[in-house]
Coordinates of N, CA and C and ligand atoms in Angstrom, one line a residue:
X213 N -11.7 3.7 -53.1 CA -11.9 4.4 -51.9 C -11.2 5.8 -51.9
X214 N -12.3 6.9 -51.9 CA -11.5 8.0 -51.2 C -11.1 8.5 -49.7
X215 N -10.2 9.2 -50.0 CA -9.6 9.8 -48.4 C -9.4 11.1 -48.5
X216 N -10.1 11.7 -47.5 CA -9.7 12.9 -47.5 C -9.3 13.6 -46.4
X217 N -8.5 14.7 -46.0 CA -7.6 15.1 -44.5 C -8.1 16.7 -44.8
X218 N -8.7 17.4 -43.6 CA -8.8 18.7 -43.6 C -7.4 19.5 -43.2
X219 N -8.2 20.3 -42.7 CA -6.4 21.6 -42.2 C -6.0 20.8 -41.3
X220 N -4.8 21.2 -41.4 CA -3.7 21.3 -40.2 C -3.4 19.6 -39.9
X221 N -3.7 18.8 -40.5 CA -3.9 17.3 -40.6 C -2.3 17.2 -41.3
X222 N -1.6 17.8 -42.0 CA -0.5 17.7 -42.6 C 0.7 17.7 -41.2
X223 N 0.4 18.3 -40.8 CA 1.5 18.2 -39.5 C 1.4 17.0 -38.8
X224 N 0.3 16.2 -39.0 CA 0.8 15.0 -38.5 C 2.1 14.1 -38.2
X225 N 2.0 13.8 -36.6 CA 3.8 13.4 -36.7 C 4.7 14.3 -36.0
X226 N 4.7 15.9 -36.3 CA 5.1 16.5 -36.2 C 5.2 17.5 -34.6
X227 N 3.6 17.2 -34.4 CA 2.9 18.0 -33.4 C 2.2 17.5 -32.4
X228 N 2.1 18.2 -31.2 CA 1.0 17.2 -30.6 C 1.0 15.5 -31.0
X229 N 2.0 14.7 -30.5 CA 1.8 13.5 -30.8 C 1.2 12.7 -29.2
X230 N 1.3 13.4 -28.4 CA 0.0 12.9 -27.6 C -1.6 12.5 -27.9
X231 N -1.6 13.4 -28.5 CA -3.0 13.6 -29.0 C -3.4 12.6 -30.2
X232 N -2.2 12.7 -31.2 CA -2.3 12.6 -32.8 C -1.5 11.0 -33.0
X233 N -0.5 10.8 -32.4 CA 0.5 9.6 -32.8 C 1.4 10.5 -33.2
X234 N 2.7 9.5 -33.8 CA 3.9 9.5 -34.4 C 3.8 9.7 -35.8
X235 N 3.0 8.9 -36.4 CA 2.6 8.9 -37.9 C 2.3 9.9 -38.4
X236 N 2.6 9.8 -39.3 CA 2.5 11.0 -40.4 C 1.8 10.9 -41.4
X237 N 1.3 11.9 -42.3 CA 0.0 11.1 -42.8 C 0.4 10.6 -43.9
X238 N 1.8 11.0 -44.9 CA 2.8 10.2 -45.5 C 2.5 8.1 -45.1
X239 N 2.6 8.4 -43.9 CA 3.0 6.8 -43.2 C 1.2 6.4 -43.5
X240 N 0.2 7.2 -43.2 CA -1.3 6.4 -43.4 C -1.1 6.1 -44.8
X241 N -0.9 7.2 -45.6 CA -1.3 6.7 -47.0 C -0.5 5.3 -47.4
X242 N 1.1 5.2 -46.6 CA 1.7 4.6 -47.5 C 0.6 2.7 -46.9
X243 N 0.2 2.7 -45.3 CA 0.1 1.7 -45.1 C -1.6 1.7 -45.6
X244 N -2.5 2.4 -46.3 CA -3.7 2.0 -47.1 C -3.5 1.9 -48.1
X245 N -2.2 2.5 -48.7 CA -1.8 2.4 -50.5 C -1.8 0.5 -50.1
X246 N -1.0 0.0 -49.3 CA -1.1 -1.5 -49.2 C -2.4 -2.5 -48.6
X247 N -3.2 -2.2 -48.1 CA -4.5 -2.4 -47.7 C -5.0 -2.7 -49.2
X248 N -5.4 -1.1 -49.6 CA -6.3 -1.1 -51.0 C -5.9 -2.2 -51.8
X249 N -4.4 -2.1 -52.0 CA -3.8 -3.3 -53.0 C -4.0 -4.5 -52.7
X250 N -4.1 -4.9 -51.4 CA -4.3 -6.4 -50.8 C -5.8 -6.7 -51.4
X251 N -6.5 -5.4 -51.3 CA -7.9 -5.9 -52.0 C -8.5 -5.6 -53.4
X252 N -7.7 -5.1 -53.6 CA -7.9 -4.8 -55.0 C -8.8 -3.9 -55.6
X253 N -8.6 -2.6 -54.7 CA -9.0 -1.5 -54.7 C -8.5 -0.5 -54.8
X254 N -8.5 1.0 -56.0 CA -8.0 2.1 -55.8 C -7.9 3.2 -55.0
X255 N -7.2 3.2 -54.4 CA -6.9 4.7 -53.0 C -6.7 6.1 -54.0
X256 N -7.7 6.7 -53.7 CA -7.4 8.4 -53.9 C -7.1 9.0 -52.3
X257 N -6.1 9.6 -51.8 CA -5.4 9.9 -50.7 C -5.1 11.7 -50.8
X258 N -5.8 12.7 -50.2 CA -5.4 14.0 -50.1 C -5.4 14.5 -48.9
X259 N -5.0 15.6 -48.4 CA -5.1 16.6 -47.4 C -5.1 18.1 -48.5
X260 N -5.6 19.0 -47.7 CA -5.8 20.5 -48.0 C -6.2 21.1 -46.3
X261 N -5.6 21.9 -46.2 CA -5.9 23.0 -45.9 C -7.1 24.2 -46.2
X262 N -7.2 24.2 -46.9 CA -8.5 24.7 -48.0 C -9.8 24.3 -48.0
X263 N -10.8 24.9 -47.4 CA -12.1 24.0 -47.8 C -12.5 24.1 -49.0
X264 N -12.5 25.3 -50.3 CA -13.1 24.9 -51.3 C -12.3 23.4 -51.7
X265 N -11.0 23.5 -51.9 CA -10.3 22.2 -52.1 C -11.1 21.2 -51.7
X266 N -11.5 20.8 -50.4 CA -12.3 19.8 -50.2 C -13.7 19.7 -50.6
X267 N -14.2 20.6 -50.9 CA -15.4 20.6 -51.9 C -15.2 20.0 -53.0
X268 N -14.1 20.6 -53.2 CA -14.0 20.2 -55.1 C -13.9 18.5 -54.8
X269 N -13.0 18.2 -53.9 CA -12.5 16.7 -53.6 C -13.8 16.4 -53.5
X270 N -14.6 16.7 -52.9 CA -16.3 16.1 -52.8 C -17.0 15.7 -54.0
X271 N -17.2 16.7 -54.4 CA -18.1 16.6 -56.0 C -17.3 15.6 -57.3
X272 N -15.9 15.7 -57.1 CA -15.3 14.6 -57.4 C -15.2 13.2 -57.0
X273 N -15.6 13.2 -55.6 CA -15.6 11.6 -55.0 C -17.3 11.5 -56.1
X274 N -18.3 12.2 -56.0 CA -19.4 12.5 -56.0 C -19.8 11.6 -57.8
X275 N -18.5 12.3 -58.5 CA -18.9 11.9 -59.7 C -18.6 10.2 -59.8
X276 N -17.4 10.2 -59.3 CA -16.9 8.1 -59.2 C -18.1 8.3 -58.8
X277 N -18.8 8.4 -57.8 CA -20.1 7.3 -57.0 C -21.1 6.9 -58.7
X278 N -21.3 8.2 -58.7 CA -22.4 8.4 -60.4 C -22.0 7.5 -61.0
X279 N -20.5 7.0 -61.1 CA -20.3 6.2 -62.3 C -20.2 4.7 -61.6
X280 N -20.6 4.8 -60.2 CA -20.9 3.2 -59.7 C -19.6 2.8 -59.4
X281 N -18.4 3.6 -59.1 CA -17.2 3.3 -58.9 C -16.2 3.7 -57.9
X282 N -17.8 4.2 -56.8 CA -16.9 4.8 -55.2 C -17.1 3.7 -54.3
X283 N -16.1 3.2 -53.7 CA -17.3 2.0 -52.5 C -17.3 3.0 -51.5
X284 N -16.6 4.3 -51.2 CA -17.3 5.3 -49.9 C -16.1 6.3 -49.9
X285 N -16.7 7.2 -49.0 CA -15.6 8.3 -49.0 C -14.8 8.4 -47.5
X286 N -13.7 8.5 -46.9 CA -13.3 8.8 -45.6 C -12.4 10.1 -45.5
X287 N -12.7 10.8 -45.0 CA -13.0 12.1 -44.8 C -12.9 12.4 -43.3
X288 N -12.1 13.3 -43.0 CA -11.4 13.7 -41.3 C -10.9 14.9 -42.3
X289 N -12.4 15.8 -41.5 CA -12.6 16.9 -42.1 C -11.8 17.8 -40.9
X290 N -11.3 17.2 -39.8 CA -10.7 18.3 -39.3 C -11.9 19.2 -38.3
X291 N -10.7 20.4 -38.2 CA -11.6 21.7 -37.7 C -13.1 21.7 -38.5
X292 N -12.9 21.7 -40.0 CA -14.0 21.9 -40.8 C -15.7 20.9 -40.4
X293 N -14.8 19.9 -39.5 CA -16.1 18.9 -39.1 C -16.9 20.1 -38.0
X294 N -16.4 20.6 -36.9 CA -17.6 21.3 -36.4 C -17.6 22.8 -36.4
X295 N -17.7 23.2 -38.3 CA -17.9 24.2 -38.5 C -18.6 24.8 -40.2
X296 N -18.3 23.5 -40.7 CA -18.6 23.9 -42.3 C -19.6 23.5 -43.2
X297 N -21.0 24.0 -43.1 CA -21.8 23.4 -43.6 C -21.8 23.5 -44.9
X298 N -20.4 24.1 -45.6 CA -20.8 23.5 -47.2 C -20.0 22.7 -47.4
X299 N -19.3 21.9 -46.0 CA -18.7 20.6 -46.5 C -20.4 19.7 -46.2
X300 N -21.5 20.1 -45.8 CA -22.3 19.4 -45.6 C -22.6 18.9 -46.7
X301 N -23.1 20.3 -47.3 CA -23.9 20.4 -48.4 C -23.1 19.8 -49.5
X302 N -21.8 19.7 -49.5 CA -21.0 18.9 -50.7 C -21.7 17.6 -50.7
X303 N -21.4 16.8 -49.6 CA -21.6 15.7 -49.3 C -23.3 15.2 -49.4
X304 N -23.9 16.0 -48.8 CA -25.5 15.8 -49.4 C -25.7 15.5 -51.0
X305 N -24.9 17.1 -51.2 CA -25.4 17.2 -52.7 C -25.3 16.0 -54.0
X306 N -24.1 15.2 -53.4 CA -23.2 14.2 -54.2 C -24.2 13.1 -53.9
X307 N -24.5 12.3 -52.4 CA -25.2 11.1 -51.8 C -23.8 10.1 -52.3
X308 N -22.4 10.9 -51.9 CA -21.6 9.8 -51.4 C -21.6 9.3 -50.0
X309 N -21.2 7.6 -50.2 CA -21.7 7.0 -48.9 C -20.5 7.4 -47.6
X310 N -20.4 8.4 -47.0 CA -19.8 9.0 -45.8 C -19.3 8.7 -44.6
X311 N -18.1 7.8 -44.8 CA -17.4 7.5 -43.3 C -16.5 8.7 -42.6
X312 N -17.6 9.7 -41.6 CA -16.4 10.5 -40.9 C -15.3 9.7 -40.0
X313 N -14.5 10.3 -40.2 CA -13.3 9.6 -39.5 C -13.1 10.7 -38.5
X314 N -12.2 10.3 -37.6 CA -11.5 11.4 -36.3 C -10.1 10.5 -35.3
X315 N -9.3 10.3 -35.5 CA -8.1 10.1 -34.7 C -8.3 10.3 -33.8
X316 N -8.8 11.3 -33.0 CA -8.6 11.5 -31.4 C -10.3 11.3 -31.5
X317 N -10.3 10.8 -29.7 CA -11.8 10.3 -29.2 C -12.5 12.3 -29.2
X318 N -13.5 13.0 -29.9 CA -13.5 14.3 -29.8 C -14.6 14.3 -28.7
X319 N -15.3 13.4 -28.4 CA -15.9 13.3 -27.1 C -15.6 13.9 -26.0
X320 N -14.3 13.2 -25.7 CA -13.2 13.3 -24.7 C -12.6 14.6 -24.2
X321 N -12.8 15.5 -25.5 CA -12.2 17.1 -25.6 C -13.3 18.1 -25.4
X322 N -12.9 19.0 -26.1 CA -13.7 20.4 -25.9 C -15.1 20.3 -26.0
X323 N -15.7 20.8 -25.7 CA -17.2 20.9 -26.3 C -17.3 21.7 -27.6
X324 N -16.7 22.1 -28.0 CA -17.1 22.7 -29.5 C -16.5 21.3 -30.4
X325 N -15.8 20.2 -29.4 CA -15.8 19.7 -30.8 C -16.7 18.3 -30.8
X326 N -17.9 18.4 -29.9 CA -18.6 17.7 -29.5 C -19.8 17.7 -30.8
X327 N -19.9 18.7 -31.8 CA -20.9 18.7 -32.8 C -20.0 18.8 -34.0
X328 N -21.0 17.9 -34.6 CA -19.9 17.4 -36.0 C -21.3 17.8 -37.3
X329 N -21.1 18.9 -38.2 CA -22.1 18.9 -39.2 C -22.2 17.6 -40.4
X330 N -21.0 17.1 -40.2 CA -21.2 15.9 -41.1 C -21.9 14.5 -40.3
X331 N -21.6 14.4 -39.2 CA -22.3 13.2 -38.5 C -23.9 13.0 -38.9
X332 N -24.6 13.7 -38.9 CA -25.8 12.7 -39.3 C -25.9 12.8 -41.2
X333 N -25.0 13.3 -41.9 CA -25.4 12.8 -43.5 C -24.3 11.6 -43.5
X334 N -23.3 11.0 -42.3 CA -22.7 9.8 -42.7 C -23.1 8.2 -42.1
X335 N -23.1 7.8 -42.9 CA -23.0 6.0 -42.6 C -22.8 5.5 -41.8
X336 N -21.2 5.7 -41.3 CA -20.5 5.3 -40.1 C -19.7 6.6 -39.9
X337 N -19.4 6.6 -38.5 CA -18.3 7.6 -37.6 C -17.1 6.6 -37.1
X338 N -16.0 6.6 -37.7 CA -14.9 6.3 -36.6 C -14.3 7.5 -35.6
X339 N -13.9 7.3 -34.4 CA -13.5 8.3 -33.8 C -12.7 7.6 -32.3
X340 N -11.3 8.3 -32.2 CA -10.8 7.5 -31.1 C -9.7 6.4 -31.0
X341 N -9.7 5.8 -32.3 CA -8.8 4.7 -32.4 C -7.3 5.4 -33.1
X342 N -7.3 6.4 -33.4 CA -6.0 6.9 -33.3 C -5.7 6.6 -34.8
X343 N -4.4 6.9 -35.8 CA -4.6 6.5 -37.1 C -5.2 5.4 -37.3
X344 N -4.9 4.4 -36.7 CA -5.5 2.9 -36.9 C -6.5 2.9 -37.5
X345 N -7.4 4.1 -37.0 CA -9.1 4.2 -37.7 C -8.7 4.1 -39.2
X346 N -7.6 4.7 -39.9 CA -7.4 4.9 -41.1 C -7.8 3.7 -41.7
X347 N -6.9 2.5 -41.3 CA -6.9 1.0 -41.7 C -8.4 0.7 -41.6
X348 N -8.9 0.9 -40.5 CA -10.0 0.0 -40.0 C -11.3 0.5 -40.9
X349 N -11.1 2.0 -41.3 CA -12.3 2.5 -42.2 C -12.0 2.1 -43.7
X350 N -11.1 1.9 -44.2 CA -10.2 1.2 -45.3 C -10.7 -0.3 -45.2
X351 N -11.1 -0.9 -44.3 CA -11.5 -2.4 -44.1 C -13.2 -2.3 -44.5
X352 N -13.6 -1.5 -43.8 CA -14.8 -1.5 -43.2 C -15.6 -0.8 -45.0
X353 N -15.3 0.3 -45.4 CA -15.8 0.7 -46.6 C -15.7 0.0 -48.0
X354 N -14.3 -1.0 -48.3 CA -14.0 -1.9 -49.3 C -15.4 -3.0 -49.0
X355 N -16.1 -2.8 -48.1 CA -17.0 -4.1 -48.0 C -18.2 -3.3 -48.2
X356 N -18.3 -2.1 -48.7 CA -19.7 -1.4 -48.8 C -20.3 -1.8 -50.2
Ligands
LIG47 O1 -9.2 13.9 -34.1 C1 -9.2 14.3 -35.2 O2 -8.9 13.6 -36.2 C2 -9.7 15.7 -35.5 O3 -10.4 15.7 -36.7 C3 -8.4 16.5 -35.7 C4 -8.6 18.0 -35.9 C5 -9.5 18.5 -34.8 O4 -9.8 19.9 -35.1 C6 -10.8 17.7 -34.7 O5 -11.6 18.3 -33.6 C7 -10.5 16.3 -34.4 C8 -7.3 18.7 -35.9 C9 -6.3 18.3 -36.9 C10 -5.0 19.0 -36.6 O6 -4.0 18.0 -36.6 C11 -2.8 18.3 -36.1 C12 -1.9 17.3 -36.1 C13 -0.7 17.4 -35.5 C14 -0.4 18.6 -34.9 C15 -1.3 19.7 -34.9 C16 -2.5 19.5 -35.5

């Protein structure tokens, strides 16, 4: 299983914990590093700030799939969800299987962040359950 965290996703914990939780994204990885192992699955775990970074992390989830060795990608692209269509195009390009993730319900908020360019190339959308979704898409993708 890959994971991946867009901008400003590092400050988790730190900021806005109304919005975001206490947790940090230190504390997600540590509690999927133990998930994955309960099932006997490898966690790749990043954040960037950077969208080529997250490209590159794409075409790399991209190649595990090619080699039959991704069960899916989770990806909380952040800002970059309603604004970056070459994180689209990464994700097209590759046909890794795509769980957007989102911490906060983005329904609930702004209207800009009401359009997501990744929502229709993914599988499933978690959104709203707060880190928890971390676990829960971690459950949900090990079964793909
Ligand atoms: O709810 C989510 O997970 C978001 O993807 C988070 C993004 C936001 O732009 C999306 O609309 C929804 C923002 C991530 C920034 O995270 C922070 C965490 C703590 C303090 C400040 C920012």
């Amino acid at each position: 299983v890959h994971v991946l965290n867009g901008p400003n996703l590092n400050l988790l914990g730190r900021r806005e914990p109304a919005i975001y939780g206490t947790a940090t994204l230190d504390d997600i990885r540590a509690t999927l590093e133990q998930r994955c192992a309960e099932r006997g699955v490898s966690l790749v775990f990043r954040q960037s700030n950077h969208e080529g970074d997250l490209v590159d992390w794409i075409h790399e989830a991209g190649r595990v799939h090619a080699e039959g060795r991704l069960a899916g990608l989770i990806f909380n692209a952040a800002a970059y969800t309603h604004t970056s269509v070459a994180l689209l195009d990464a994700v097209k390009g590759t046909g890794v299987a795509l769980l957007e993730l989102h911490i906060s319900n983005v329904f609930a908020r702004e209207a800009f962040r009401h359009h997501s360019y990744l929502s229709p190339v993914a599988r499933a959308v978690v959104c709203g359950l707060g880190v928890q979704g971390y676990a829960l898409a971690v459950e949900a993708v090990a079964q793909w």
